[in-house]
mmCIF file of C-alpha atoms and ligand atoms in Angstrom:
data_model
loop_
_atom_site.group_PDB
_atom_site.id
_atom_site.type_symbol
_atom_site.label_atom_id
_atom_site.label_comp_id
_atom_site.label_asym_id
_atom_site.label_seq_id
_atom_site.Cartn_x
_atom_site.Cartn_y
_atom_site.Cartn_z
ATOM 1 C CA MET T 1256 -47.607 -36.572 -7.275
ATOM 2 C CA GLU T 1257 -49.297 -35.196 -4.183
ATOM 3 C CA GLU T 1258 -49.146 -31.299 -3.650
ATOM 4 C CA LYS T 1259 -46.170 -30.037 -1.728
ATOM 5 C CA ILE T 1260 -47.155 -27.995 1.404
ATOM 6 C CA LEU T 1261 -43.558 -27.041 2.371
ATOM 7 C CA GLU T 1262 -40.565 -26.614 0.246
ATOM 8 C CA VAL T 1263 -37.202 -25.691 1.810
ATOM 9 C CA ASN T 1264 -34.620 -24.663 -0.738
ATOM 10 C CA ASP T 1265 -30.947 -24.134 0.182
ATOM 11 C CA LEU T 1266 -31.617 -22.822 3.588
ATOM 12 C CA SER T 1267 -28.512 -21.483 5.424
ATOM 13 C CA VAL T 1268 -28.307 -20.213 8.906
ATOM 14 C CA SER T 1269 -25.485 -18.822 10.808
ATOM 15 C CA PHE T 1270 -24.701 -17.768 14.283
ATOM 16 C CA SER T 1271 -22.106 -15.439 15.917
ATOM 17 C CA GLY T 1272 -18.545 -16.510 15.599
ATOM 18 C CA GLY T 1273 -19.296 -17.600 12.047
ATOM 19 C CA VAL T 1274 -20.969 -20.838 13.150
ATOM 20 C CA GLN T 1275 -22.569 -22.158 10.075
ATOM 21 C CA ALA T 1276 -25.344 -24.171 11.692
ATOM 22 C CA VAL T 1277 -27.324 -24.960 8.674
ATOM 23 C CA SER T 1278 -25.831 -25.096 5.146
ATOM 24 C CA ASP T 1279 -27.902 -25.268 1.991
ATOM 25 C CA VAL T 1280 -30.681 -27.712 3.413
ATOM 26 C CA SER T 1281 -33.329 -28.614 0.868
ATOM 27 C CA PHE T 1282 -36.126 -30.824 1.343
ATOM 28 C CA ASP T 1283 -40.083 -30.776 0.901
ATOM 29 C CA LEU T 1284 -43.042 -32.101 2.574
ATOM 30 C CA ARG T 1285 -46.373 -33.142 0.954
ATOM 31 C CA ARG T 1286 -49.769 -32.642 2.330
ATOM 32 C CA GLY T 1287 -50.420 -35.022 5.234
ATOM 33 C CA GLU T 1288 -46.888 -36.436 5.001
ATOM 34 C CA ALA T 1289 -44.674 -37.061 8.103
ATOM 35 C CA PHE T 1290 -41.065 -36.203 7.539
ATOM 36 C CA ALA T 1291 -38.356 -36.998 10.116
ATOM 37 C CA LEU T 1292 -35.185 -35.078 10.505
ATOM 38 C CA VAL T 1293 -32.484 -37.147 12.193
ATOM 39 C CA GLY T 1294 -28.910 -36.646 13.290
ATOM 40 C CA GLU T 1295 -26.642 -36.404 16.328
ATOM 41 C CA SER T 1296 -26.768 -33.492 18.703
ATOM 42 C CA GLY T 1297 -25.603 -30.157 17.146
ATOM 43 C CA CYS T 1298 -26.184 -31.233 13.522
ATOM 44 C CA GLY T 1299 -28.646 -28.281 13.093
ATOM 45 C CA LYS T 1300 -32.029 -30.081 13.224
ATOM 46 C CA SER T 1301 -33.552 -27.454 15.678
ATOM 47 C CA THR T 1302 -32.073 -24.659 13.954
ATOM 48 C CA THR T 1303 -33.586 -25.737 10.541
ATOM 49 C CA ALA T 1304 -37.003 -26.007 12.295
ATOM 50 C CA ARG T 1305 -36.692 -22.562 13.954
ATOM 51 C CA ALA T 1306 -35.449 -20.958 10.730
ATOM 52 C CA ILE T 1307 -38.616 -22.371 9.021
ATOM 53 C CA LEU T 1308 -40.748 -20.590 11.622
ATOM 54 C CA ARG T 1309 -38.452 -17.455 11.561
ATOM 55 C CA LEU T 1310 -37.554 -17.884 15.052
ATOM 56 C CA ILE T 1311 -33.894 -17.462 14.894
ATOM 57 C CA ARG T 1312 -32.856 -14.860 17.434
ATOM 58 C CA SER T 1313 -30.168 -12.142 16.478
ATOM 59 C CA PRO T 1314 -27.107 -12.296 16.119
ATOM 60 C CA GLY T 1315 -28.301 -15.551 14.513
ATOM 61 C CA ARG T 1316 -29.328 -15.035 10.960
ATOM 62 C CA ILE T 1317 -30.932 -16.837 8.133
ATOM 63 C CA THR T 1318 -28.153 -16.279 5.458
ATOM 64 C CA GLY T 1319 -29.711 -17.804 2.434
ATOM 65 C CA GLY T 1320 -32.535 -19.836 0.866
ATOM 66 C CA GLN T 1321 -36.133 -19.973 0.719
ATOM 67 C CA VAL T 1322 -38.934 -21.527 2.809
ATOM 68 C CA ARG T 1323 -42.077 -21.896 0.662
ATOM 69 C CA PHE T 1324 -45.192 -22.779 2.484
ATOM 70 C CA GLU T 1325 -48.208 -23.319 0.275
ATOM 71 C CA GLY T 1326 -46.480 -21.393 -2.451
ATOM 72 C CA ARG T 1327 -45.543 -18.317 -0.217
ATOM 73 C CA ASP T 1328 -42.082 -17.547 0.667
ATOM 74 C CA LEU T 1329 -42.116 -17.236 4.513
ATOM 75 C CA LEU T 1330 -38.900 -15.417 4.479
ATOM 76 C CA GLU T 1331 -40.419 -12.569 2.593
ATOM 77 C CA LEU T 1332 -43.449 -12.199 4.798
ATOM 78 C CA SER T 1333 -43.737 -9.174 7.232
ATOM 79 C CA SER T 1334 -43.495 -10.020 11.000
ATOM 80 C CA LYS T 1335 -47.210 -9.565 11.399
ATOM 81 C CA GLU T 1336 -48.084 -11.905 8.437
ATOM 82 C CA MET T 1337 -45.533 -14.466 9.923
ATOM 83 C CA SER T 1338 -46.955 -14.337 13.346
ATOM 84 C CA GLN T 1339 -50.324 -15.264 11.725
ATOM 85 C CA VAL T 1340 -48.759 -18.192 9.957
ATOM 86 C CA ARG T 1341 -47.320 -19.437 13.397
ATOM 87 C CA GLY T 1342 -49.821 -21.238 15.425
ATOM 88 C CA ARG T 1343 -52.678 -20.992 12.855
ATOM 89 C CA GLU T 1344 -51.173 -22.469 9.760
ATOM 90 C CA ILE T 1345 -48.004 -23.977 11.157
ATOM 91 C CA GLY T 1346 -48.255 -25.520 14.691
ATOM 92 C CA MET T 1347 -45.092 -26.214 16.773
ATOM 93 C CA ILE T 1348 -44.219 -28.412 19.694
ATOM 94 C CA PHE T 1349 -40.876 -28.256 21.481
ATOM 95 C CA GLN T 1350 -39.184 -30.564 23.749
ATOM 96 C CA ASN T 1351 -40.204 -29.109 26.955
ATOM 97 C CA PRO T 1352 -43.909 -27.969 26.993
ATOM 98 C CA LEU T 1353 -43.444 -25.795 30.029
ATOM 99 C CA ASP T 1354 -41.400 -23.331 27.874
ATOM 100 C CA SER T 1355 -44.453 -23.056 25.653
ATOM 101 C CA LEU T 1356 -47.139 -22.895 28.479
ATOM 102 C CA ASN T 1357 -47.725 -19.778 30.430
ATOM 103 C CA PRO T 1358 -47.543 -20.826 34.158
ATOM 104 C CA VAL T 1359 -50.199 -18.232 35.248
ATOM 105 C CA TYR T 1360 -53.030 -19.220 32.948
ATOM 106 C CA THR T 1361 -55.265 -22.330 33.026
ATOM 107 C CA ILE T 1362 -54.477 -24.625 30.254
ATOM 108 C CA GLY T 1363 -58.096 -24.355 29.033
ATOM 109 C CA GLY T 1364 -57.713 -20.532 29.023
ATOM 110 C CA GLN T 1365 -54.519 -20.846 26.894
ATOM 111 C CA VAL T 1366 -56.088 -23.213 24.399
ATOM 112 C CA THR T 1367 -59.160 -21.000 23.905
ATOM 113 C CA GLU T 1368 -57.093 -17.824 23.633
ATOM 114 C CA GLY T 1369 -55.571 -19.030 20.411
ATOM 115 C CA LEU T 1370 -59.040 -19.776 19.051
ATOM 116 C CA VAL T 1371 -60.498 -16.505 20.257
ATOM 117 C CA VAL T 1372 -57.685 -14.805 18.250
ATOM 118 C CA ASP T 1373 -58.960 -16.637 15.272
ATOM 119 C CA ARG T 1374 -62.278 -14.819 15.959
ATOM 120 C CA MET T 1375 -64.064 -17.620 17.549
ATOM 121 C CA GLU T 1376 -66.824 -16.948 20.102
ATOM 122 C CA LYS T 1377 -65.433 -17.575 23.652
ATOM 123 C CA ARG T 1378 -67.958 -20.373 24.582
ATOM 124 C CA GLU T 1379 -67.559 -21.976 21.118
ATOM 125 C CA ALA T 1380 -63.834 -22.024 21.636
ATOM 126 C CA TRP T 1381 -64.151 -23.548 25.064
ATOM 127 C CA ARG T 1382 -66.454 -26.389 23.775
ATOM 128 C CA LEU T 1383 -63.898 -27.024 20.842
ATOM 129 C CA ALA T 1384 -61.003 -27.111 23.246
ATOM 130 C CA ALA T 1385 -62.873 -29.524 25.410
ATOM 131 C CA ASP T 1386 -63.480 -31.770 22.424
ATOM 132 C CA MET T 1387 -59.833 -31.620 21.661
ATOM 133 C CA PHE T 1388 -58.802 -32.528 25.124
ATOM 134 C CA ARG T 1389 -60.811 -35.618 24.671
ATOM 135 C CA ASP T 1390 -59.279 -36.289 21.245
ATOM 136 C CA VAL T 1391 -55.761 -36.146 22.943
ATOM 137 C CA LYS T 1392 -57.103 -38.594 25.662
ATOM 138 C CA ILE T 1393 -56.904 -36.285 28.504
ATOM 139 C CA PRO T 1394 -59.091 -37.778 31.250
ATOM 140 C CA ASP T 1395 -61.691 -35.684 32.822
ATOM 141 C CA ALA T 1396 -61.199 -33.002 29.974
ATOM 142 C CA GLU T 1397 -63.497 -30.240 31.303
ATOM 143 C CA LYS T 1398 -62.005 -30.477 34.767
ATOM 144 C CA ARG T 1399 -58.391 -30.558 33.436
ATOM 145 C CA MET T 1400 -58.920 -27.354 31.431
ATOM 146 C CA LYS T 1401 -59.150 -25.572 34.774
ATOM 147 C CA SER T 1402 -55.824 -26.793 35.930
ATOM 148 C CA TYR T 1403 -52.596 -24.843 35.705
ATOM 149 C CA PRO T 1404 -49.645 -26.257 33.796
ATOM 150 C CA HIS T 1405 -47.580 -27.190 36.899
ATOM 151 C CA GLU T 1406 -50.630 -29.187 38.206
ATOM 152 C CA ILE T 1407 -50.423 -31.736 35.415
ATOM 153 C CA SER T 1408 -47.763 -34.384 34.465
ATOM 154 C CA GLY T 1409 -45.124 -33.833 31.735
ATOM 155 C CA GLY T 1410 -46.926 -36.402 29.525
ATOM 156 C CA MET T 1411 -50.239 -34.622 29.986
ATOM 157 C CA ARG T 1412 -48.620 -31.161 29.269
ATOM 158 C CA GLN T 1413 -47.407 -32.514 25.986
ATOM 159 C CA ARG T 1414 -50.797 -33.816 25.172
ATOM 160 C CA VAL T 1415 -52.120 -30.422 25.874
ATOM 161 C CA MET T 1416 -49.463 -28.869 23.633
ATOM 162 C CA ILE T 1417 -50.485 -31.131 20.894
ATOM 163 C CA GLY T 1418 -54.224 -30.544 21.582
ATOM 164 C CA MET T 1419 -53.589 -26.817 21.663
ATOM 165 C CA MET T 1420 -51.839 -26.816 18.218
ATOM 166 C CA LEU T 1421 -54.316 -29.214 16.587
ATOM 167 C CA CYS T 1422 -57.268 -27.186 17.616
ATOM 168 C CA ARG T 1423 -56.525 -24.635 15.101
ATOM 169 C CA HIS T 1424 -56.003 -27.195 12.463
ATOM 170 C CA PRO T 1425 -52.728 -26.175 11.206
ATOM 171 C CA LYS T 1426 -51.620 -27.768 7.854
ATOM 172 C CA LEU T 1427 -48.204 -28.363 9.304
ATOM 173 C CA LEU T 1428 -47.103 -29.415 12.684
ATOM 174 C CA ILE T 1429 -43.452 -29.062 13.653
ATOM 175 C CA ALA T 1430 -42.426 -31.334 16.515
ATOM 176 C CA ASP T 1431 -38.962 -30.842 17.900
ATOM 177 C CA GLU T 1432 -38.208 -33.739 19.985
ATOM 178 C CA PRO T 1433 -41.567 -33.747 21.710
ATOM 179 C CA THR T 1434 -41.161 -37.091 23.513
ATOM 180 C CA THR T 1435 -37.481 -36.820 24.550
ATOM 181 C CA ALA T 1436 -38.327 -35.686 28.088
ATOM 182 C CA LEU T 1437 -40.839 -38.236 28.663
ATOM 183 C CA ASP T 1438 -40.421 -41.852 29.741
ATOM 184 C CA VAL T 1439 -40.790 -44.768 27.233
ATOM 185 C CA THR T 1440 -44.391 -45.668 27.657
ATOM 186 C CA ILE T 1441 -45.704 -42.137 27.659
ATOM 187 C CA GLN T 1442 -43.558 -41.512 24.682
ATOM 188 C CA ALA T 1443 -45.224 -44.298 22.732
ATOM 189 C CA GLY T 1444 -48.677 -42.950 23.675
ATOM 190 C CA ILE T 1445 -47.850 -39.512 22.405
ATOM 191 C CA ILE T 1446 -46.596 -40.844 19.091
ATOM 192 C CA GLU T 1447 -49.607 -43.088 18.550
ATOM 193 C CA LEU T 1448 -51.758 -39.945 19.305
ATOM 194 C CA MET T 1449 -49.914 -37.947 16.955
ATOM 195 C CA ASN T 1450 -50.473 -40.666 14.326
ATOM 196 C CA ASP T 1451 -54.241 -40.889 14.976
ATOM 197 C CA LEU T 1452 -54.490 -36.988 14.778
ATOM 198 C CA ARG T 1453 -52.401 -36.698 11.574
ATOM 199 C CA ARG T 1454 -54.744 -39.249 9.908
ATOM 200 C CA LYS T 1455 -57.865 -37.561 11.192
ATOM 201 C CA TYR T 1456 -56.903 -34.065 10.337
ATOM 202 C CA ASP T 1457 -54.416 -34.658 7.445
ATOM 203 C CA THR T 1458 -51.771 -32.623 9.141
ATOM 204 C CA ALA T 1459 -48.256 -32.783 7.723
ATOM 205 C CA VAL T 1460 -45.594 -33.386 10.339
ATOM 206 C CA LEU T 1461 -41.988 -32.332 10.419
ATOM 207 C CA MET T 1462 -40.667 -34.488 13.221
ATOM 208 C CA ILE T 1463 -37.358 -33.938 14.745
ATOM 209 C CA THR T 1464 -35.791 -36.926 16.669
ATOM 210 C CA HIS T 1465 -32.763 -38.765 17.643
ATOM 211 C CA ASP T 1466 -34.579 -42.033 17.732
ATOM 212 C CA PHE T 1467 -34.938 -44.361 14.824
ATOM 213 C CA GLY T 1468 -37.550 -46.246 16.795
ATOM 214 C CA ILE T 1469 -39.791 -42.993 16.467
ATOM 215 C CA VAL T 1470 -38.875 -42.663 12.867
ATOM 216 C CA ALA T 1471 -40.138 -46.223 12.221
ATOM 217 C CA ASP T 1472 -43.213 -45.567 14.051
ATOM 218 C CA MET T 1473 -44.086 -42.328 12.340
ATOM 219 C CA ALA T 1474 -42.312 -41.103 9.262
ATOM 220 C CA ASP T 1475 -43.066 -41.534 5.706
ATOM 221 C CA ARG T 1476 -39.608 -40.147 4.608
ATOM 222 C CA VAL T 1477 -36.525 -39.273 6.385
ATOM 223 C CA GLY T 1478 -33.631 -36.592 6.110
ATOM 224 C CA VAL T 1479 -30.399 -37.310 7.813
ATOM 225 C CA MET T 1480 -28.516 -34.264 8.858
ATOM 226 C CA TYR T 1481 -24.748 -34.127 9.651
ATOM 227 C CA ALA T 1482 -22.774 -30.990 10.566
ATOM 228 C CA GLY T 1483 -25.573 -28.627 9.229
ATOM 229 C CA LYS T 1484 -25.957 -30.468 6.002
ATOM 230 C CA LEU T 1485 -28.512 -33.002 4.619
ATOM 231 C CA VAL T 1486 -26.500 -36.173 3.811
ATOM 232 C CA GLU T 1487 -29.331 -38.525 2.867
ATOM 233 C CA LEU T 1488 -32.916 -38.356 2.236
ATOM 234 C CA GLY T 1489 -35.393 -41.029 1.092
ATOM 235 C CA ASP T 1490 -38.584 -42.890 2.059
ATOM 236 C CA VAL T 1491 -38.497 -44.596 5.400
ATOM 237 C CA TYR T 1492 -38.434 -48.102 4.006
ATOM 238 C CA THR T 1493 -35.482 -47.296 1.761
ATOM 239 C CA ILE T 1494 -33.536 -45.625 4.510
ATOM 240 C CA PHE T 1495 -33.933 -48.533 6.791
ATOM 241 C CA ASP T 1496 -33.280 -51.251 4.090
ATOM 242 C CA ARG T 1497 -30.543 -49.721 2.047
ATOM 243 C CA PRO T 1498 -29.067 -46.675 3.796
ATOM 244 C CA LEU T 1499 -26.274 -45.370 1.468
ATOM 245 C CA HIS T 1500 -24.445 -42.862 3.566
ATOM 246 C CA PRO T 1501 -21.906 -44.214 5.847
ATOM 247 C CA TYR T 1502 -23.081 -41.809 8.468
ATOM 248 C CA THR T 1503 -26.711 -43.108 8.192
ATOM 249 C CA ARG T 1504 -25.397 -46.601 8.521
ATOM 250 C CA MET T 1505 -23.421 -45.792 11.703
ATOM 251 C CA LEU T 1506 -26.414 -43.909 13.201
ATOM 252 C CA MET T 1507 -28.646 -46.914 12.702
ATOM 253 C CA LYS T 1508 -26.054 -49.184 14.222
ATOM 254 C CA ALA T 1509 -26.000 -46.953 17.260
ATOM 255 C CA LEU T 1510 -29.700 -47.520 17.491
ATOM 256 C CA PRO T 1511 -29.708 -50.234 20.263
ATOM 257 C CA VAL T 1512 -27.710 -47.965 22.567
ATOM 258 C CA ILE T 1513 -29.684 -44.881 22.409
ATOM 259 C CA THR T 1514 -30.109 -44.087 26.019
ATOM 260 C CA LYS T 1515 -33.771 -43.703 26.340
ATOM 261 C CA LYS T 1516 -33.609 -41.257 29.217
ATOM 262 C CA GLU T 1517 -31.608 -38.677 27.357
ATOM 263 C CA GLY T 1518 -32.260 -39.771 23.826
ATOM 264 C CA ARG T 1519 -28.742 -39.134 22.880
ATOM 265 C CA LEU T 1520 -26.548 -41.240 20.753
ATOM 266 C CA ALA T 1521 -23.313 -42.109 22.320
ATOM 267 C CA THR T 1522 -21.407 -44.597 20.174
ATOM 268 C CA ILE T 1523 -20.039 -43.061 17.030
ATOM 269 C CA PRO T 1524 -16.389 -42.491 17.481
ATOM 270 C CA GLY T 1525 -15.212 -38.911 16.985
ATOM 271 C CA THR T 1526 -17.122 -35.572 17.130
ATOM 272 C CA VAL T 1527 -19.103 -33.359 14.744
ATOM 273 C CA PRO T 1528 -16.579 -30.843 13.212
ATOM 274 C CA ASP T 1529 -16.294 -27.403 14.477
ATOM 275 C CA LEU T 1530 -18.897 -25.471 12.411
ATOM 276 C CA SER T 1531 -17.174 -22.174 12.692
ATOM 277 C CA LYS T 1532 -14.310 -23.253 10.481
ATOM 278 C CA PRO T 1533 -14.669 -23.730 6.819
ATOM 279 C CA VAL T 1534 -14.663 -27.525 5.750
ATOM 280 C CA LYS T 1535 -12.830 -28.313 2.514
ATOM 281 C CA GLY T 1536 -13.907 -31.779 1.672
ATOM 282 C CA CYS T 1537 -16.739 -34.020 3.048
ATOM 283 C CA ARG T 1538 -17.700 -33.009 6.586
ATOM 284 C CA PHE T 1539 -17.933 -36.765 7.603
ATOM 285 C CA ALA T 1540 -14.432 -37.719 6.332
ATOM 286 C CA ASP T 1541 -12.707 -37.698 9.630
ATOM 287 C CA ARG T 1542 -15.016 -40.282 11.053
ATOM 288 C CA CYS T 1543 -15.713 -42.204 7.837
ATOM 289 C CA PRO T 1544 -14.400 -45.665 7.446
ATOM 290 C CA ASP T 1545 -14.538 -45.379 3.814
ATOM 291 C CA ALA T 1546 -12.929 -41.991 3.344
ATOM 292 C CA CYS T 1547 -10.107 -41.510 0.798
ATOM 293 C CA GLY T 1548 -8.391 -38.663 -1.078
ATOM 294 C CA ILE T 1549 -11.292 -37.186 -2.894
ATOM 295 C CA CYS T 1550 -13.341 -37.106 0.339
ATOM 296 C CA ARG T 1551 -10.924 -34.659 1.916
ATOM 297 C CA GLY T 1552 -10.596 -32.630 -1.254
ATOM 298 C CA ALA T 1553 -14.100 -31.852 -2.225
ATOM 299 C CA ALA T 1554 -17.443 -31.639 -0.691
ATOM 300 C CA PRO T 1555 -19.854 -34.252 -2.199
ATOM 301 C CA ALA T 1556 -23.228 -32.787 -3.515
ATOM 302 C CA LEU T 1557 -26.517 -34.337 -2.578
ATOM 303 C CA THR T 1558 -27.259 -36.314 -5.586
ATOM 304 C CA GLU T 1559 -30.343 -38.450 -6.601
ATOM 305 C CA CYS T 1560 -29.017 -42.062 -6.562
ATOM 306 C CA GLN T 1561 -32.401 -43.655 -7.030
ATOM 307 C CA PRO T 1562 -35.589 -42.039 -7.820
ATOM 308 C CA GLY T 1563 -36.428 -40.164 -4.471
ATOM 309 C CA HIS T 1564 -33.367 -41.473 -2.807
ATOM 310 C CA LEU T 1565 -30.635 -38.814 -2.327
ATOM 311 C CA CYS T 1566 -27.216 -39.140 -0.843
ATOM 312 C CA ALA T 1567 -24.215 -36.918 -0.474
ATOM 313 C CA CYS T 1568 -21.093 -39.209 -0.749
ATOM 314 C CA HIS T 1569 -18.515 -39.490 -3.312
ATOM 315 C CA LYS T 1570 -18.750 -43.254 -3.145
ATOM 316 C CA GLU T 1571 -22.292 -43.454 -4.200
ATOM 317 C CA LYS T 1572 -22.028 -41.240 -7.293
ATOM 318 C CA GLY T 1573 -19.751 -43.568 -9.028
ATOM 319 C CA GLY T 1574 -21.889 -46.724 -8.185
ATOM 320 C CA GLY T 1575 -19.349 -47.822 -5.712
ATOM 321 C CA ALA T 1576 -16.124 -46.498 -7.182
ATOM 322 C CA HIS T 1577 -14.407 -43.339 -5.994
ATOM 323 C CA VAL T 1578 -14.766 -40.603 -8.648
HETATM 324 N N1 ATP D 2764 -28.650 -19.487 19.717
HETATM 325 C C1 ATP D 2764 -27.540 -19.983 19.124
HETATM 326 N N2 ATP D 2764 -26.443 -19.308 19.280
HETATM 327 C C2 ATP D 2764 -25.183 -19.867 18.860
HETATM 328 N N3 ATP D 2764 -25.120 -21.003 18.339
HETATM 329 C C3 ATP D 2764 -26.138 -21.835 18.300
HETATM 330 C C4 ATP D 2764 -27.448 -21.384 18.699
HETATM 331 N N4 ATP D 2764 -28.291 -22.223 18.550
HETATM 332 C C5 ATP D 2764 -27.633 -23.401 18.022
HETATM 333 N N5 ATP D 2764 -26.395 -22.994 17.897
HETATM 334 C C6 ATP D 2764 -25.352 -23.938 17.322
HETATM 335 O O1 ATP D 2764 -25.866 -24.433 16.028
HETATM 336 C C7 ATP D 2764 -25.340 -25.793 15.985
HETATM 337 C C8 ATP D 2764 -26.673 -26.609 15.589
HETATM 338 O O2 ATP D 2764 -27.438 -26.658 16.828
HETATM 339 P P1 ATP D 2764 -28.917 -27.216 16.876
HETATM 340 O O3 ATP D 2764 -29.571 -26.874 18.145
HETATM 341 O O4 ATP D 2764 -29.731 -26.770 15.570
HETATM 342 O O5 ATP D 2764 -28.608 -28.705 16.755
HETATM 343 P P2 ATP D 2764 -29.579 -29.941 16.970
HETATM 344 O O6 ATP D 2764 -29.356 -30.995 15.824
HETATM 345 O O7 ATP D 2764 -30.980 -29.560 17.142
HETATM 346 O O8 ATP D 2764 -29.126 -30.708 18.262
HETATM 347 P P3 ATP D 2764 -29.820 -31.364 19.497
HETATM 348 O O9 ATP D 2764 -29.980 -32.783 18.885
HETATM 349 O O10 ATP D 2764 -28.812 -31.404 20.573
HETATM 350 O O11 ATP D 2764 -31.012 -30.825 19.828
HETATM 351 C C9 ATP D 2764 -24.625 -26.163 17.155
HETATM 352 O O12 ATP D 2764 -23.400 -26.150 16.804
HETATM 353 C C10 ATP D 2764 -25.123 -25.133 18.077
HETATM 354 O O13 ATP D 2764 -24.161 -24.838 19.007
HETATM 355 MG MG1 MG D 2765 -32.302 -29.662 18.733
#
């Protein structure tokens, strides 16, 4: 069994108004592995990613759990220690790279800044950044480094972000819908690029996406989230071949109608329950075609149905019978 680089145990996050955005989420990532977190809008994917990086803003709060990164519990680190983990050991890419790039500095300046923080000499940092720009296939790398973020296209900016993160050789890259704002062909190029770089640097990736196409192109394992909980987890082949949770099945059926432009799923009837109210039974019961009495009475636990394949559904535990 390969070494685990990240272990998330029973992570819970709440926002004001009692919104329980993430409830007891547990999963792990092995070195170099790509793990995709999928689910509809509002299921808690971004909140999970932000909690791992301790980027939940008050009054939002991590209310429980552990995030172990290479054995250290990130939730126990001081803010200073945590800021050293961010960027250097765990890279992050968000949906809109303009949010992460500073408009008043050249992109080359921003990339080298991180390296200089890591105590690299400035000229060496510039050379390494130029190499990385070539790696992320930015044409005319040296010249582009002198451009400002608004002078390059969205796809290029996202390449810059990826390059900027990978320059520092993080062991884990968290990518929250990095291609949703881009058009389909550019999106495919970015995914290919991330796969190449992942192989080259053996970086583990936590990928957050709505798009099962991206999951198929990239992920080794998949976690499906619904209403703040993980409802299914398994390797990518198993999840595609034999999805067990009715929600996963419905999500996958919705695949052909993902609107590429917005990346949103539009076709599962009903909505995610109000996360500010306690839910007694299974959170998916109101939308589930197979729901019955027990589903409304008790919440199903995430249970291993086959080695490495976990599902939180009353039906699955009893091998098909309701228990
Ligand atoms: N800063 C915040 N303050 C209050 N509630 C929040 C905040 N951020 C997220 N939430 C709530 O937490 C829940 C989970 O949101 P989150 O952004 O994690 O979902 P998501 O799965 O990433 O959705 P999307 O696919 O739309 O990005 C939602 O109910 C959302 O309204
Ligand atoms: Mg999100």
